[in-house]
PDB file of C-alpha atoms in Angstrom:
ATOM      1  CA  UNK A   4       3.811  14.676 -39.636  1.00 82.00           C
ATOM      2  CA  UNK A   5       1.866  14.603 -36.346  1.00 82.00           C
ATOM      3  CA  UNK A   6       4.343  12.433 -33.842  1.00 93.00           C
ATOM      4  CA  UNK A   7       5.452  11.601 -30.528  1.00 96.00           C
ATOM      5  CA  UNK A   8       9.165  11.414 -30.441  1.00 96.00           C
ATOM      6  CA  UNK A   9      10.707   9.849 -27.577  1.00 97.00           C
ATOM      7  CA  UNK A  10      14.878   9.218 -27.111  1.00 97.00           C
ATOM      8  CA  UNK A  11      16.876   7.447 -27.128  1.00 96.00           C
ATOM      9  CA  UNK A  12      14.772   4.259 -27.870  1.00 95.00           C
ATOM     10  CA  UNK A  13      17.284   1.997 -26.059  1.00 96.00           C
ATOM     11  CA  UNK A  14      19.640   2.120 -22.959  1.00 96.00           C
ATOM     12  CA  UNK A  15      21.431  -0.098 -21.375  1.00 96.00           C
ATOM     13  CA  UNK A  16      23.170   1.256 -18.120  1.00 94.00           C
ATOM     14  CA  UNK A  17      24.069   0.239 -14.206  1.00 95.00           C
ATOM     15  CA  UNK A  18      22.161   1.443 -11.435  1.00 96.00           C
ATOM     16  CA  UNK A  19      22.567   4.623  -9.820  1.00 95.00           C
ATOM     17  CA  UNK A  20      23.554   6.557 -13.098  1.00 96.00           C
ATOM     18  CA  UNK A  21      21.031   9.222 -13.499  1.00 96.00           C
ATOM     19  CA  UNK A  22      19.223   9.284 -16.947  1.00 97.00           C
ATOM     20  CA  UNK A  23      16.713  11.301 -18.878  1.00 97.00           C
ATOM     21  CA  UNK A  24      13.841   9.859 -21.703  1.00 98.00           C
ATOM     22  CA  UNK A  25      12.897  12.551 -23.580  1.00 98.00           C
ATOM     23  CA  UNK A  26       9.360  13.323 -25.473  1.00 98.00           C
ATOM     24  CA  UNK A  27       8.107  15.699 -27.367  1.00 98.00           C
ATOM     25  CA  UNK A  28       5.020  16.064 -29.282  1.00 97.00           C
ATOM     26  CA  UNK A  29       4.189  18.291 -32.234  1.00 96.00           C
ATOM     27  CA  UNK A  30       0.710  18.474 -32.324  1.00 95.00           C
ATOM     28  CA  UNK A  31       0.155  21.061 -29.603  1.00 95.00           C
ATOM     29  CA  UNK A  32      -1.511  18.275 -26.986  1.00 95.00           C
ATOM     30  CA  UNK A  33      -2.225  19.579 -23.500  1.00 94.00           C
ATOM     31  CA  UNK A  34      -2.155  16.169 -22.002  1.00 94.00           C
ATOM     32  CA  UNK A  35       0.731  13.949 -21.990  1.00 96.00           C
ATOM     33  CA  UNK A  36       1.660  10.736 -19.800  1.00 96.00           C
ATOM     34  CA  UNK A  37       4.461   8.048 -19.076  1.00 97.00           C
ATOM     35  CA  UNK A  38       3.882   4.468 -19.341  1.00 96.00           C
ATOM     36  CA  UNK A  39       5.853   1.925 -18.465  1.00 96.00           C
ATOM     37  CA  UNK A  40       5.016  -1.771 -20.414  1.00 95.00           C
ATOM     38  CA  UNK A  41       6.060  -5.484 -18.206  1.00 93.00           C
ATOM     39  CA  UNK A  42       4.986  -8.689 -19.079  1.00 88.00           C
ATOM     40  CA  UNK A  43       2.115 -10.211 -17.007  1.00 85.00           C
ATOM     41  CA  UNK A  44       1.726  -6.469 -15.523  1.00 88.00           C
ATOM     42  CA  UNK A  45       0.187  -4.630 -18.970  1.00 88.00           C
ATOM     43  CA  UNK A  46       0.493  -0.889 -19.285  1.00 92.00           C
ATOM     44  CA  UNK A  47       0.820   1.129 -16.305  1.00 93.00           C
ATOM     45  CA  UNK A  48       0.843   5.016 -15.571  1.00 93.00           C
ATOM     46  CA  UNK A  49       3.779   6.494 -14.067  1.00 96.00           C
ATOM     47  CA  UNK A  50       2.798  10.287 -14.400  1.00 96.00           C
ATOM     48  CA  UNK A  51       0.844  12.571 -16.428  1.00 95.00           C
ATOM     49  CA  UNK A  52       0.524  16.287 -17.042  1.00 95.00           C
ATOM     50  CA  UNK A  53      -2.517  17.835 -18.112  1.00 92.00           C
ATOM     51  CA  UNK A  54      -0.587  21.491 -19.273  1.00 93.00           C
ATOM     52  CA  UNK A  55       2.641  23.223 -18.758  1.00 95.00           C
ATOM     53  CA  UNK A  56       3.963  22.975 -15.246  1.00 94.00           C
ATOM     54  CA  UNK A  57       1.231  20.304 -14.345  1.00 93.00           C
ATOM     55  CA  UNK A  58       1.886  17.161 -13.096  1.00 95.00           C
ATOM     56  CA  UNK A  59       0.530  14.291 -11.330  1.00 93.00           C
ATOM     57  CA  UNK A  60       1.392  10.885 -10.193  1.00 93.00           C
ATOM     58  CA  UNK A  61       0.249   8.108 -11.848  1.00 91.00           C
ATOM     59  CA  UNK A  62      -0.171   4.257 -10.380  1.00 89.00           C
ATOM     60  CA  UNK A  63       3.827   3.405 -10.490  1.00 95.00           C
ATOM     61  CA  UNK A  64       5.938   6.805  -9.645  1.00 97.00           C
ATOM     62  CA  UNK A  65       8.309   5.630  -7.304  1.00 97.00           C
ATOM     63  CA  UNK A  66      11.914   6.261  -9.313  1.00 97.00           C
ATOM     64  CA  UNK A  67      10.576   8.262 -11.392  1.00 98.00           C
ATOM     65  CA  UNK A  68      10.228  12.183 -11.467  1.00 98.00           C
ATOM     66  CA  UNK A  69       8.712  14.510 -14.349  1.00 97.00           C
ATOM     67  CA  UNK A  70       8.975  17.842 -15.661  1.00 96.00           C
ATOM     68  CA  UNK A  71       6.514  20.152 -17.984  1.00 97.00           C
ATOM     69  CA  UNK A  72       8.212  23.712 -18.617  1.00 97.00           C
ATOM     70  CA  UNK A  73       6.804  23.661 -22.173  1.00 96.00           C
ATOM     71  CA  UNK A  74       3.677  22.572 -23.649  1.00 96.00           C
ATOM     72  CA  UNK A  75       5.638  20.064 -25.964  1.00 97.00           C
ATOM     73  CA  UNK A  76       8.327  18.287 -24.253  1.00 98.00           C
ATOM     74  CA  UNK A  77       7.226  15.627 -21.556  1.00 98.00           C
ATOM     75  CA  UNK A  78      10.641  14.182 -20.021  1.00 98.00           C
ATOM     76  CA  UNK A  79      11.241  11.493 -17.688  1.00 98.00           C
ATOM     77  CA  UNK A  80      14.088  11.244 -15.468  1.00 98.00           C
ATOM     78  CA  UNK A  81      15.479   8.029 -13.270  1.00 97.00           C
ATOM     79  CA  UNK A  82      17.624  10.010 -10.620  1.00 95.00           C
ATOM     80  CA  UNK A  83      18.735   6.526  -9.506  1.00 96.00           C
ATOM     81  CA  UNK A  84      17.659   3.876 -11.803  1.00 97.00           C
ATOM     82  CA  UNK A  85      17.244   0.254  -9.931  1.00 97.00           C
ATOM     83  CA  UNK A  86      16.848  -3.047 -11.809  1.00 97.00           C
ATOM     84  CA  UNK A  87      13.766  -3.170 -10.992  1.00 96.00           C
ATOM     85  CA  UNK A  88      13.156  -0.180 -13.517  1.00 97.00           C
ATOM     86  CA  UNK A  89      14.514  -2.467 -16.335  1.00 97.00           C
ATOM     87  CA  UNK A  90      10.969  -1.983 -18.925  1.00 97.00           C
ATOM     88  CA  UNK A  91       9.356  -0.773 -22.339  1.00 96.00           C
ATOM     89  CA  UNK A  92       8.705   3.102 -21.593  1.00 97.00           C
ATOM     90  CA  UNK A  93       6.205   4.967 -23.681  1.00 97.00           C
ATOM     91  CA  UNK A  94       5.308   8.435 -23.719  1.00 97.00           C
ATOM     92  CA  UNK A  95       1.837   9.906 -24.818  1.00 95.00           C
ATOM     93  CA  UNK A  96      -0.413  12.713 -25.687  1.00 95.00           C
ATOM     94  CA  UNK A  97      -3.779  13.960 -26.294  1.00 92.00           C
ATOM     95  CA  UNK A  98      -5.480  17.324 -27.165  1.00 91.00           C
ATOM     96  CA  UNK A  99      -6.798  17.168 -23.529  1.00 86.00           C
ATOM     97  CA  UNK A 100      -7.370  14.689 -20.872  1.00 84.00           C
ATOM     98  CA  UNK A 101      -8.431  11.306 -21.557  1.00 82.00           C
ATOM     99  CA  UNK A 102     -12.228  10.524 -21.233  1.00 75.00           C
ATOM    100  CA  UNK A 103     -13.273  14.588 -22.435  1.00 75.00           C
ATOM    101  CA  UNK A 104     -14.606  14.373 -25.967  1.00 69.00           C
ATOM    102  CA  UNK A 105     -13.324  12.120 -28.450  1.00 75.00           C
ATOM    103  CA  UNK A 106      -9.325  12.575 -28.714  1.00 80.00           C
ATOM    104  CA  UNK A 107      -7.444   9.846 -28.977  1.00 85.00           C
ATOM    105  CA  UNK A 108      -3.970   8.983 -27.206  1.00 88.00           C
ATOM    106  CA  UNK A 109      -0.995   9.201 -29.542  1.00 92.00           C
ATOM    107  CA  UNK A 110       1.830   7.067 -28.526  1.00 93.00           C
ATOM    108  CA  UNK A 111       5.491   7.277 -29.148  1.00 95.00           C
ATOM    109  CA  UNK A 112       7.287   4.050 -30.594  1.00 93.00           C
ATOM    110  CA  UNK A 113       8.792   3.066 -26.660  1.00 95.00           C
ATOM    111  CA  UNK A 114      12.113   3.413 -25.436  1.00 97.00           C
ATOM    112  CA  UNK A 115      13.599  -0.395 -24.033  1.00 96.00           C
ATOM    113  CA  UNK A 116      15.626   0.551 -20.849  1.00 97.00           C
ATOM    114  CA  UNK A 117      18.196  -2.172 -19.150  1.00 97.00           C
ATOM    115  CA  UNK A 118      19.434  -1.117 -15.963  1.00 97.00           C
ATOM    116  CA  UNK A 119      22.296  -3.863 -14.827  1.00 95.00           C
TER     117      UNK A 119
ATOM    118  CA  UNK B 186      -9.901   0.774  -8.938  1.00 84.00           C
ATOM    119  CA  UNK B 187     -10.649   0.006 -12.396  1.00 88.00           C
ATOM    120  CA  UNK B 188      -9.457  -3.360 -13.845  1.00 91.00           C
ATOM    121  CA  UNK B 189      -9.862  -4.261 -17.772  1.00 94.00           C
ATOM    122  CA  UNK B 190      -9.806  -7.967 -18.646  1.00 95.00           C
ATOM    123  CA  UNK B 191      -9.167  -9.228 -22.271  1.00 96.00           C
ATOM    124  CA  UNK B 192      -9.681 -12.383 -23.698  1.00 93.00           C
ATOM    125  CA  UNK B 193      -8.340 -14.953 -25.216  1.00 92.00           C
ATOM    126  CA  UNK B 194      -4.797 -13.837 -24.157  1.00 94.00           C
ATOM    127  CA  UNK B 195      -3.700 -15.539 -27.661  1.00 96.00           C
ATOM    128  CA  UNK B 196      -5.575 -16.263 -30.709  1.00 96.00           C
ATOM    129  CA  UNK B 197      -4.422 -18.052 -34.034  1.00 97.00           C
ATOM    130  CA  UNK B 198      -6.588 -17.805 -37.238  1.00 96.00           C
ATOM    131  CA  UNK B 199      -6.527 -18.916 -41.015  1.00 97.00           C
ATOM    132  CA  UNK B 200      -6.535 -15.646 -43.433  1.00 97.00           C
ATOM    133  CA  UNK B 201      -9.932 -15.323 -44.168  1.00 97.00           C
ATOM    134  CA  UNK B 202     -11.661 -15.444 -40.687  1.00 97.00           C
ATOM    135  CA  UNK B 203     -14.108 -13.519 -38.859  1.00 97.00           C
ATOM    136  CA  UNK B 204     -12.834 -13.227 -35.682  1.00 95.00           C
ATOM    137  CA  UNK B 205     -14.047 -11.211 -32.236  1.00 96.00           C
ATOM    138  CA  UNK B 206     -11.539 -10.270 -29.381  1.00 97.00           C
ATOM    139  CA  UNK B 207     -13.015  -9.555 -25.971  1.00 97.00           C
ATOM    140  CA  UNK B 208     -12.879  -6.688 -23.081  1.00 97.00           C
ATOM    141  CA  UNK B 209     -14.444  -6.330 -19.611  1.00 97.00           C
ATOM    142  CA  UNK B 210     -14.091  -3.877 -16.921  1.00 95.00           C
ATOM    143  CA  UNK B 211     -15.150  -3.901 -13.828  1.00 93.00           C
ATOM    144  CA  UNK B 212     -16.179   0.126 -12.929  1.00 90.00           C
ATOM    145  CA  UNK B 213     -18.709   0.866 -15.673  1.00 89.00           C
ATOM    146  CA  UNK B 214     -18.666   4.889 -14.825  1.00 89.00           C
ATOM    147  CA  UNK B 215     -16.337   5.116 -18.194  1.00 90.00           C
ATOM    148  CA  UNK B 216     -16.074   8.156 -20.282  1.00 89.00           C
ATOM    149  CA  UNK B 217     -14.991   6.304 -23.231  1.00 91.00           C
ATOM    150  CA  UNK B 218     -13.079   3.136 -24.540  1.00 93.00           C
ATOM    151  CA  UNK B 219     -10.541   2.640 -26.999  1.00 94.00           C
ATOM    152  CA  UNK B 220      -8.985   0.131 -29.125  1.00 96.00           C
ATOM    153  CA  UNK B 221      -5.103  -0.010 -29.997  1.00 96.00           C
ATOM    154  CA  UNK B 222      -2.976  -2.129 -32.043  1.00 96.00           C
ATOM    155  CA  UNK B 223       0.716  -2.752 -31.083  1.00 95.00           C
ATOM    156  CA  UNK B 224       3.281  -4.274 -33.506  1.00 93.00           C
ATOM    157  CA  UNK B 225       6.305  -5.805 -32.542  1.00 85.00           C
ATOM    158  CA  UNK B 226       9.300  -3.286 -31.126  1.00 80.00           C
ATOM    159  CA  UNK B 227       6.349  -0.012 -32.134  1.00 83.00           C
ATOM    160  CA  UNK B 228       4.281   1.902 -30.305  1.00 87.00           C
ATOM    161  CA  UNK B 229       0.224   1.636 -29.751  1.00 92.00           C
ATOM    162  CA  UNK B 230      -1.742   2.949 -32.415  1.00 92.00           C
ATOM    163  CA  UNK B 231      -5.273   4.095 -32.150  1.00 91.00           C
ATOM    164  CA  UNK B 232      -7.814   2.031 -33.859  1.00 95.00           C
ATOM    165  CA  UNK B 233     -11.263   3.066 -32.476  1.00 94.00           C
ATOM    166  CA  UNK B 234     -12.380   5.340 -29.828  1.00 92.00           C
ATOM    167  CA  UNK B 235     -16.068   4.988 -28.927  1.00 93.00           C
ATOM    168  CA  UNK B 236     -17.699   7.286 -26.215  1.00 91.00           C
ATOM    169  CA  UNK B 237     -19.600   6.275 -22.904  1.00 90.00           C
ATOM    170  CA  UNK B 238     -23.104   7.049 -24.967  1.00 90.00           C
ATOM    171  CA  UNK B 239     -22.195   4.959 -27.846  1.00 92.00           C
ATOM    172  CA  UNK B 240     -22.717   1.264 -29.431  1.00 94.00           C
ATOM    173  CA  UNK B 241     -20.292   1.185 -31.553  1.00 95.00           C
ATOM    174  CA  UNK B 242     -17.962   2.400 -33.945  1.00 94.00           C
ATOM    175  CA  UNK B 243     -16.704   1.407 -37.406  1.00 96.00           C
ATOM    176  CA  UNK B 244     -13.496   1.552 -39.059  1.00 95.00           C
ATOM    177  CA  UNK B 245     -12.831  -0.449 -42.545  1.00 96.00           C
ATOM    178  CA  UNK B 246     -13.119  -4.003 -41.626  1.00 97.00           C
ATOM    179  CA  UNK B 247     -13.277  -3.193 -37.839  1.00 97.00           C
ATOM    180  CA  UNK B 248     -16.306  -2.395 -35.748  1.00 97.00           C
ATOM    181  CA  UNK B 249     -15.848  -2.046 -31.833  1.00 97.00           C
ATOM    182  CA  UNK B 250     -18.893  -2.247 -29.777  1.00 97.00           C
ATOM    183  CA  UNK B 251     -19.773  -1.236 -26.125  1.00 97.00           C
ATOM    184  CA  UNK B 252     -22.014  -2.280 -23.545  1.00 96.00           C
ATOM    185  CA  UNK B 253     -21.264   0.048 -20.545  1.00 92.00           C
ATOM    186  CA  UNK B 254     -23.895  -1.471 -18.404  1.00 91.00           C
ATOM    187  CA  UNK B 255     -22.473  -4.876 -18.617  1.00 94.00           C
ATOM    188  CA  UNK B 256     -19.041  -3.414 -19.205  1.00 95.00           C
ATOM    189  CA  UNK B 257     -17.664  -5.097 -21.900  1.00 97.00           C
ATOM    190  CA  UNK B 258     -16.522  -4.683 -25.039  1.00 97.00           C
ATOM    191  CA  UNK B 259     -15.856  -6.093 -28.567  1.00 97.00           C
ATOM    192  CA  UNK B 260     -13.861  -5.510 -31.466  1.00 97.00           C
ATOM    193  CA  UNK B 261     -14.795  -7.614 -34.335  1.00 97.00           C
ATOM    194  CA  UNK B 262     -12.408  -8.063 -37.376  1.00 97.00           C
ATOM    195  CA  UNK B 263     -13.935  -8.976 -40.680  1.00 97.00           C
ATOM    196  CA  UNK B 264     -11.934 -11.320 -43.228  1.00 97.00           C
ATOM    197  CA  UNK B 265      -8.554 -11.400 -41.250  1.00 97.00           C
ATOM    198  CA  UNK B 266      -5.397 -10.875 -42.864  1.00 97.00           C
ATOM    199  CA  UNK B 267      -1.978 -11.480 -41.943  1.00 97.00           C
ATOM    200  CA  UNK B 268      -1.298  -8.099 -41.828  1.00 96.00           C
ATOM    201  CA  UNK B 269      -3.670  -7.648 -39.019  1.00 97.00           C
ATOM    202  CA  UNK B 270      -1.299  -9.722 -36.686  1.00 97.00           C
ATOM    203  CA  UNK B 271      -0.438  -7.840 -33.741  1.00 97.00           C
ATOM    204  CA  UNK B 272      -1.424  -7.107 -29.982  1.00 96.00           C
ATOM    205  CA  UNK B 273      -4.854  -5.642 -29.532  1.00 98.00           C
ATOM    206  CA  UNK B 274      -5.028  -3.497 -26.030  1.00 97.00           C
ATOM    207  CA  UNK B 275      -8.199  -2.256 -25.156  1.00 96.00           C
ATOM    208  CA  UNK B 276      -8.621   0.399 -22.713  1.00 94.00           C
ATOM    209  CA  UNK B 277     -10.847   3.003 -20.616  1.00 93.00           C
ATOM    210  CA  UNK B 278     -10.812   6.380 -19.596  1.00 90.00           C
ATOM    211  CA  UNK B 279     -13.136   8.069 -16.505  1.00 80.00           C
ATOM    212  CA  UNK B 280     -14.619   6.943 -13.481  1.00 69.00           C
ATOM    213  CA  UNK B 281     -11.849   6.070 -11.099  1.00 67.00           C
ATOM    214  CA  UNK B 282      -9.361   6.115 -13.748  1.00 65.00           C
ATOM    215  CA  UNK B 283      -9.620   9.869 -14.351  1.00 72.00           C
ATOM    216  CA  UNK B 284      -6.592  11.119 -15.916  1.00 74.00           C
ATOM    217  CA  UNK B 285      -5.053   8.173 -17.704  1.00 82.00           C
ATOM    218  CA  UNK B 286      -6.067   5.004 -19.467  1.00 87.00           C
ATOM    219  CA  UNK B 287      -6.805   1.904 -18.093  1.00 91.00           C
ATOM    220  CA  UNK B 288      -5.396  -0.559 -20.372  1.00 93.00           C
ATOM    221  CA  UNK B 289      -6.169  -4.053 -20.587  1.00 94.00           C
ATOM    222  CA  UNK B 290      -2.906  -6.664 -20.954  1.00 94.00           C
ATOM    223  CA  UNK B 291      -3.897  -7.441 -24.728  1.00 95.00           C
ATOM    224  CA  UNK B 292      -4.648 -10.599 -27.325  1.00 96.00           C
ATOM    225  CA  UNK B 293      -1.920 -11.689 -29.319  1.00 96.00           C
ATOM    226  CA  UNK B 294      -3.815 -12.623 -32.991  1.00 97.00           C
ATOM    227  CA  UNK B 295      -1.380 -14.372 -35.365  1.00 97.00           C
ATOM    228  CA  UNK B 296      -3.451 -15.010 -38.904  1.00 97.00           C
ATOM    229  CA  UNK B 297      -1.799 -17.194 -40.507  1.00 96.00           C
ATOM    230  CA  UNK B 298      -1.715 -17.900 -44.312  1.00 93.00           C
TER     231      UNK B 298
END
């Protein structure tokens, strides 16, 4: 089945301890990106990668750094997680870039972080 | 910078009903727009995509149109259900949002029984 997997899909923890949301994708996507979700504040962009070792900011990165060694894994790491990074994460993926043909984004089903 | 708009924030209809949700946004250099659905504690789930040099697009009881000139957008439900309760995001892709989506911050549609 064609799915975006992220883990763990909650976490509570206290700030400063480093942490790591994985994704991975099985559908052989170029393009993948990190959301985070806030009430009031919608859907926002944290990074994106349009192929392996290929990555760009997004409109939130502050916190937050990425990594693309292979094509199917996407993670996101908190090197120093704030409160302020308490949110509904979600990690997605198209065959290419959103806006070029007619590929939807798949999403995974969000990972609900609490950082005390 | 590209800003989507969606309204009503919240809409509450008797099974059976027609109903239209709303989206604007502001920089109409899009490359395409899509619909999503989001259910409670689950991730979005793609309804309708329809490109830049398209009207609209159909799905079941769904039809999404465009108007890029104006830039706005509808996605019309026919004979609601209560299954189709959920959060309905609309978002865009291009223009000054290359490389991600633009989302919109969603309608909440209960149909109620």
């Amino acid at each position: 089945e064609a799915q975006v997997t992220q883990n763990p899909r909650y976490l509570i923890t206290v700030t400063g301890k480093k942490l790591t949301v994985t994704c991975s994708q099985n559908m052989n996507h170029e393009y993948m990106s990190w959301y985070r979700q806030d009430p009031g504040l919608g859907l926002r962009q944290i990074y994106y990668s349009m192929n392996v070792e290929v990555t760009d900011k997004g409109d939130v990165p502050e916190g937050y750094k990425v990594s693309r060694k292979e094509k199917r894994n996407f993670p996101l790491i908190l090197e120093s997680p704030s409160p302020n990074q308490t949110s509904l994460y979600f990690c997605a993926s198209s065959l290419v870039v959103p806006g070029i043909g007619n590929q939807p984004q798949h999403f995974g089903d969000g990972t609900r972080l609490s950082i005390l | 910078k590209q800003e989507v708009t969606q309204i009503p924030a919240a809409l509450s209809v008797p099974e059976g009903e027609n109903l239209v949700l709303n989206c604007s946004f502001t920089d109409s250099a899009i490359y395409n727009l899509q619909w999503f659905r989001q259910d409670p504690g689950k991730g979005l789930t793609s309804l309708l995509l329809i490109q830049s040099s398209q009207r609209e697009q159909t799905s079941g009881r769904l039809n999404a149109s465009l108007d890029k000139s104006s830039g706005r957008s509808t996605l019309y439900i026919a004979a609601s259900q209560p299954g189709d309760s959920a959060t309905y995001l609309c978002a865009v892709a291009g223009g000054t949002s290359y490389g991600k989506l633009t989302f919109g911050q969603g309608t909440i549609l209960t149909v109620h029984p």
